[in-house]
Coordinates of C-alpha atoms in Angstrom, one line a residue:
X1 CA 113.0 79.2 89.6
X2 CA 112.3 82.5 87.8
X3 CA 113.3 86.0 88.5
X4 CA 110.5 88.3 89.7
X5 CA 111.2 92.0 89.1
X6 CA 109.9 95.1 90.8
X7 CA 107.7 95.7 87.8
X8 CA 106.2 92.2 88.2
X9 CA 105.3 92.9 91.8
X10 CA 103.9 96.4 90.9
X11 CA 101.7 94.8 88.2
X12 CA 100.5 92.1 90.6
X13 CA 99.7 94.6 93.4
X14 CA 98.0 96.9 91.0
X15 CA 95.8 94.1 89.6
X16 CA 94.9 92.8 93.1
X17 CA 94.1 96.2 94.6
X18 CA 92.6 98.0 91.7
X19 CA 95.1 100.9 92.2
X20 CA 96.8 102.5 89.3
X21 CA 100.2 101.1 88.4
X22 CA 101.9 104.4 88.6
X23 CA 100.6 104.9 92.2
X24 CA 101.7 101.4 93.2
X25 CA 105.1 101.9 91.6
X26 CA 105.6 105.2 93.5
X27 CA 104.7 103.6 96.8
X28 CA 106.9 100.6 96.2
X29 CA 109.8 102.7 95.2
X30 CA 109.3 105.0 98.2
X31 CA 109.2 101.9 100.5
X32 CA 112.5 100.6 99.1
X33 CA 114.1 104.1 99.4
X34 CA 113.0 104.2 103.1
X35 CA 114.5 100.8 103.7
X36 CA 117.8 102.0 102.2
X37 CA 117.7 105.2 104.2
X38 CA 117.0 103.5 107.5
X39 CA 119.7 100.9 107.0
X40 CA 122.1 103.6 106.0
X41 CA 121.4 105.3 109.3
X42 CA 122.2 102.0 111.1
X43 CA 118.7 101.2 112.1
X44 CA 117.2 97.8 112.3
X45 CA 114.0 97.1 110.3
X46 CA 111.6 94.5 111.6
X47 CA 108.6 93.3 109.5
X48 CA 106.7 90.9 111.7
X49 CA 106.5 87.4 110.2
X50 CA 108.5 88.4 107.2
X51 CA 111.9 89.1 108.6
X52 CA 114.5 91.5 110.1
X53 CA 117.0 93.6 108.2
X54 CA 120.0 94.9 110.1
X55 CA 123.5 96.3 109.5
X56 CA 126.5 94.2 110.4
X57 CA 130.0 95.5 110.5
X58 CA 132.7 93.3 109.1
X59 CA 136.1 93.8 110.6
X60 CA 139.1 94.7 108.5
X61 CA 141.3 91.7 107.7
X62 CA 144.2 90.5 105.6
X63 CA 143.3 88.3 102.7
X64 CA 145.4 86.5 100.2
X65 CA 145.3 86.7 96.4
X66 CA 145.1 83.1 95.3
X67 CA 147.0 83.6 92.1
X68 CA 149.9 85.6 93.4
X69 CA 149.7 84.6 97.1
X70 CA 150.2 88.2 97.9
X71 CA 148.7 89.5 101.2
X72 CA 146.0 92.1 100.5
X73 CA 144.4 94.3 103.1
X74 CA 140.6 94.3 103.1
X75 CA 139.0 97.3 104.8
X76 CA 136.2 97.0 107.2
X77 CA 132.7 97.3 105.7
X78 CA 129.1 97.3 106.5
X79 CA 126.8 94.6 105.1
X80 CA 123.1 93.9 105.4
X81 CA 122.0 90.8 107.3
X82 CA 118.5 89.4 106.8
X83 CA 116.9 87.1 109.3
X84 CA 113.9 85.2 108.0
X85 CA 110.7 85.6 109.9
X86 CA 108.3 82.9 111.0
X87 CA 105.7 83.2 108.2
X88 CA 108.4 83.3 105.5
X89 CA 110.2 80.3 107.0
X90 CA 106.9 78.3 107.0
X91 CA 106.1 79.3 103.4
X92 CA 109.6 78.3 102.2
X93 CA 109.1 74.8 103.6
X94 CA 106.8 74.1 100.7
X95 CA 109.7 74.5 98.2
X96 CA 107.7 75.6 95.2
X97 CA 104.6 73.5 96.0
X98 CA 101.3 75.2 96.6
X99 CA 100.8 76.1 100.2
X100 CA 97.4 74.9 101.5
X101 CA 94.8 77.7 101.2
X102 CA 94.0 77.6 104.9
X103 CA 97.7 78.2 105.7
X104 CA 98.0 81.4 103.6
X105 CA 97.4 84.5 105.6
X106 CA 95.2 87.1 104.1
X107 CA 95.6 90.8 104.4
X108 CA 92.5 93.0 104.4
X109 CA 91.8 94.2 100.8
X110 CA 91.8 98.0 100.4
X111 CA 88.6 99.7 99.5
X112 CA 89.1 102.2 96.6
X113 CA 86.5 105.0 96.4
X114 CA 85.5 106.7 93.2
X115 CA 87.6 109.8 94.2
X116 CA 90.7 107.5 94.3
X117 CA 91.0 107.5 98.1
X118 CA 92.0 104.2 99.6
X119 CA 90.9 102.8 103.0
X120 CA 91.7 99.5 104.7
X121 CA 89.4 97.6 107.0
X122 CA 90.4 97.6 110.6
X123 CA 92.2 94.5 111.9
X124 CA 89.3 94.1 114.4
X125 CA 87.0 93.2 111.6
X126 CA 89.6 90.8 110.2
X127 CA 91.0 88.8 113.1
X128 CA 93.3 86.7 110.8
X129 CA 95.2 89.8 109.7

């Protein structure tokens, strides 16, 4: 298993879409910032087939230091819970093996015009999307 960084994803997206890396990096960072902002506001984020992010509140509790056996108060805190979506669950079943091509969903590829504008085909013309 290897670590894939944000830069790796940006490079891959830029290569597959033909968009400039700086543009892709800006969009990816803005996307991540928006996720953080929404979770910070207590909102639930649902990405169909991918998964759901939501905030869970962990109650305050008393813990014990294993070295000193001293009781230590642990304040309540908010954490992020991620529930895996259907498509990701199916993909993870292949455990590093290649998923059959017919099982890999495809997204419509963007059309990049000479002026740099990007448009996406409608989902009506791509029923598998």
